XYZ file of C-alpha atoms in Angstrom:
231
model
C -10.297 21.727 -8.557
C -13.252 23.650 -9.670
C -14.696 21.170 -6.707
C -12.246 21.131 -4.133
C -12.439 24.886 -4.633
C -16.222 24.675 -3.803
C -16.352 22.531 -0.660
C -13.905 24.711 0.668
C -15.804 27.385 0.283
C -18.742 25.608 1.584
C -17.144 24.530 4.421
C -15.662 27.948 5.555
C -19.019 28.616 5.022
C -20.780 26.348 7.222
C -17.319 26.911 10.081
C -18.823 31.032 10.464
C -22.126 29.676 10.588
C -21.316 27.741 13.892
C -18.966 30.185 15.016
C -21.870 32.886 14.784
C -24.025 31.048 16.584
C -21.483 29.898 19.416
C -22.115 25.810 18.649
C -18.467 25.705 18.589
C -18.983 21.738 20.154
C -21.586 20.552 17.425
C -20.579 17.058 15.286
C -20.518 19.222 12.107
C -18.558 21.834 13.378
C -15.872 19.197 14.525
C -15.542 17.219 11.819
C -14.879 19.924 9.527
C -12.647 21.845 11.204
C -10.622 18.123 11.460
C -11.015 17.588 7.863
C -10.561 21.401 6.366
C -6.668 20.879 6.551
C -6.233 17.760 4.312
C -9.472 19.722 1.983
C -6.888 22.654 1.920
C -4.319 20.726 0.824
C -5.312 19.267 -2.216
C -6.021 22.743 -3.249
C -2.678 21.908 -4.471
C -3.287 19.370 -6.403
C -2.597 21.860 -9.792
C 0.505 22.647 -8.651
C 1.761 19.244 -10.076
C 0.983 18.053 -12.223
C 2.919 14.450 -12.553
C 0.609 13.405 -9.450
C -1.667 13.236 -12.364
C 1.068 10.315 -13.068
C 0.036 8.484 -9.753
C -3.502 8.174 -10.380
C -2.797 6.413 -14.043
C -0.056 3.684 -12.944
C -3.514 3.185 -10.059
C -5.567 3.315 -13.446
C -2.927 1.200 -15.516
C -2.578 -1.362 -11.803
C -6.477 -1.602 -11.170
C -5.978 -4.889 -13.535
C -4.418 -6.798 -11.763
C -7.621 -5.653 -8.225
C -10.069 -8.443 -8.540
C -6.698 -11.539 -7.962
C -5.335 -9.700 -5.223
C -8.136 -9.454 -3.053
C -9.234 -12.913 -4.185
C -6.277 -14.301 -3.122
C -5.446 -11.951 -0.056
C -9.638 -12.996 0.538
C -8.358 -16.822 0.766
C -5.079 -16.019 2.826
C -7.260 -14.301 5.505
C -10.094 -16.942 5.731
C -7.365 -19.478 5.829
C -5.244 -18.960 8.232
C -8.167 -17.859 10.742
C -9.789 -20.610 10.185
C -6.038 -22.000 11.275
C -5.879 -20.627 13.923
C -9.074 -20.860 15.394
C -8.769 -24.591 16.034
C -5.541 -24.152 16.671
C -6.034 -22.270 20.082
C -7.770 -22.168 23.246
C -11.374 -20.338 22.945
C -9.789 -18.693 26.666
C -7.575 -17.028 24.166
C -9.547 -16.835 20.594
C -13.077 -16.808 21.547
C -14.828 -16.630 17.731
C -13.580 -16.874 13.949
C -14.140 -13.040 14.443
C -10.742 -12.522 16.968
C -9.230 -14.772 14.966
C -9.840 -13.247 11.808
C -8.582 -9.431 13.479
C -5.367 -11.469 14.368
C -5.103 -12.676 11.045
C -5.564 -9.424 9.381
C -2.998 -7.612 11.865
C -0.594 -10.324 10.915
C -0.564 -10.599 7.660
C 0.173 -6.848 7.561
C 3.693 -7.383 9.801
C 1.289 -4.302 11.918
C 0.444 -6.085 15.136
C -0.700 -4.435 17.403
C -0.416 -6.667 20.237
C -4.305 -6.992 21.826
C -4.318 -10.538 19.792
C -1.442 -13.397 19.809
C -0.546 -16.480 19.515
C -0.364 -18.898 23.019
C -0.614 -22.605 21.547
C 2.237 -24.340 20.351
C 0.347 -24.275 17.060
C -0.964 -21.173 16.648
C 2.246 -19.166 17.000
C 3.004 -21.982 13.885
C 0.812 -20.924 12.042
C 0.487 -17.878 12.752
C 4.809 -17.194 11.609
C 3.621 -18.941 7.991
C 1.354 -16.026 7.998
C 4.084 -13.571 8.830
C 6.419 -15.384 6.164
C 2.931 -15.507 3.475
C 2.123 -12.242 4.490
C 5.542 -10.404 3.708
C 6.125 -12.458 -0.110
C 1.933 -11.452 -0.666
C 2.623 -8.173 0.516
C 5.487 -7.589 -2.333
C 2.942 -8.483 -5.239
C 0.883 -5.453 -5.448
C 3.895 -3.300 -4.332
C 5.744 -4.196 -7.859
C 3.285 -3.908 -9.830
C 1.764 -0.099 -9.042
C 5.543 0.264 -8.980
C 6.007 -0.651 -12.584
C 2.908 0.524 -13.513
C 3.963 4.507 -12.264
C 8.105 3.386 -13.943
C 6.413 2.429 -16.957
C 3.591 6.084 -16.973
C 6.843 8.365 -15.843
C 9.433 7.321 -18.852
C 6.031 8.036 -21.582
C 5.185 11.284 -19.030
C 6.819 13.724 -21.540
C 3.272 12.548 -24.116
C 1.260 12.422 -21.225
C 1.658 15.902 -20.241
C 1.820 16.917 -23.915
C -1.068 14.822 -24.667
C -3.165 17.011 -21.352
C -2.045 19.944 -23.025
C -3.498 19.159 -26.148
C -6.989 18.362 -24.424
C -7.212 21.085 -22.540
C -6.517 23.503 -25.142
C -9.203 21.063 -27.313
C -11.528 21.734 -24.591
C -10.395 25.414 -24.538
C -11.657 26.142 -28.153
C -14.863 24.671 -28.078
C -14.058 21.843 -29.985
C -16.158 18.047 -29.758
C -15.049 14.370 -30.523
C -16.804 14.403 -33.723
C -14.897 18.263 -34.757
C -11.685 16.464 -34.143
C -12.492 13.516 -36.530
C -13.541 15.246 -38.824
C -10.944 17.158 -39.256
C -8.720 14.535 -39.546
C -10.511 12.860 -41.991
C -10.360 15.667 -43.679
C -6.596 15.811 -43.457
C -6.044 12.106 -44.286
C -5.692 12.730 -47.519
C -4.517 9.389 -49.113
C -7.348 7.768 -47.313
C -5.182 5.349 -44.670
C -5.376 6.216 -41.679
C -2.527 7.846 -40.632
C -1.691 11.251 -41.061
C 1.867 12.553 -41.340
C 4.023 15.999 -39.196
C 3.265 17.789 -42.414
C -0.510 16.541 -41.272
C -0.308 16.911 -37.771
C 1.052 20.430 -37.836
C -2.323 21.285 -41.144
C -4.541 20.133 -38.022
C -3.037 22.412 -35.440
C -4.550 24.983 -37.425
C -7.077 24.771 -38.377
C -7.430 23.161 -35.301
C -7.142 26.874 -34.870
C -4.460 25.682 -31.086
C -1.434 28.620 -31.111
C 0.826 26.561 -31.027
C 4.925 26.420 -32.540
C 5.888 23.699 -35.350
C 8.962 22.899 -32.948
C 6.132 21.328 -30.585
C 4.128 20.144 -32.665
C 7.718 18.354 -33.534
C 7.910 17.021 -30.217
C 4.426 16.034 -29.951
C 4.602 14.035 -33.150
C 7.457 12.435 -32.100
C 6.117 11.538 -28.515
C 2.830 10.573 -29.896
C 4.590 8.500 -32.635
C 5.529 5.447 -30.530
C 6.943 3.079 -32.891
C 8.789 5.740 -35.369
C 7.511 5.447 -38.543
C 6.733 9.003 -38.858
C 2.826 8.416 -38.289
C 0.919 8.151 -36.691
C -3.575 7.652 -36.517
C -6.229 9.197 -34.357
C -6.515 6.504 -31.742
């Protein structure tokens, strides 16, 4: 958020400079003028904490990205080669044209600047449309499933973010937090119960009620055994 505020202030200063020097036609001024609205909208992200859930979903789905990109590359190159061979050179002059036709067909955009004219070209393009429709459903399903899981766990994530902010504001380092955790873990089993969890907040000098402490503990206690570990 601070970075967004800094960018907004800097671009306003630059725009005022170009306006004062009567250089509104400069490329820098026009670029800032175009990107100013979306940058201003980014300032509103602080009012939408749920946006972090979407980022968490993309982060969880990121592991599947290499496989998806590899599969996409294979599909593009394979069908581009087939279309290039099937089409006459008067229509598809090079492999670049074949790749472009493959990309717009796979994404189901279809600009119409490149179209197959031969029977075999139409055949391979038709197969590409089917493969593209099936393939595009895979990443959408992965991200959608990840977002559903994150959304179901949103209360715990919001509470964890709130605890993190409070710990940072109190100037507590991870080493301090772990040292307090070890002091509370009297039986050295690496686990804390609810009462020890409440005492931890008092030692950290974080003002939080017992009810909120119990709610946070319940969200952290995923297995329902009445204990949590440091992780």
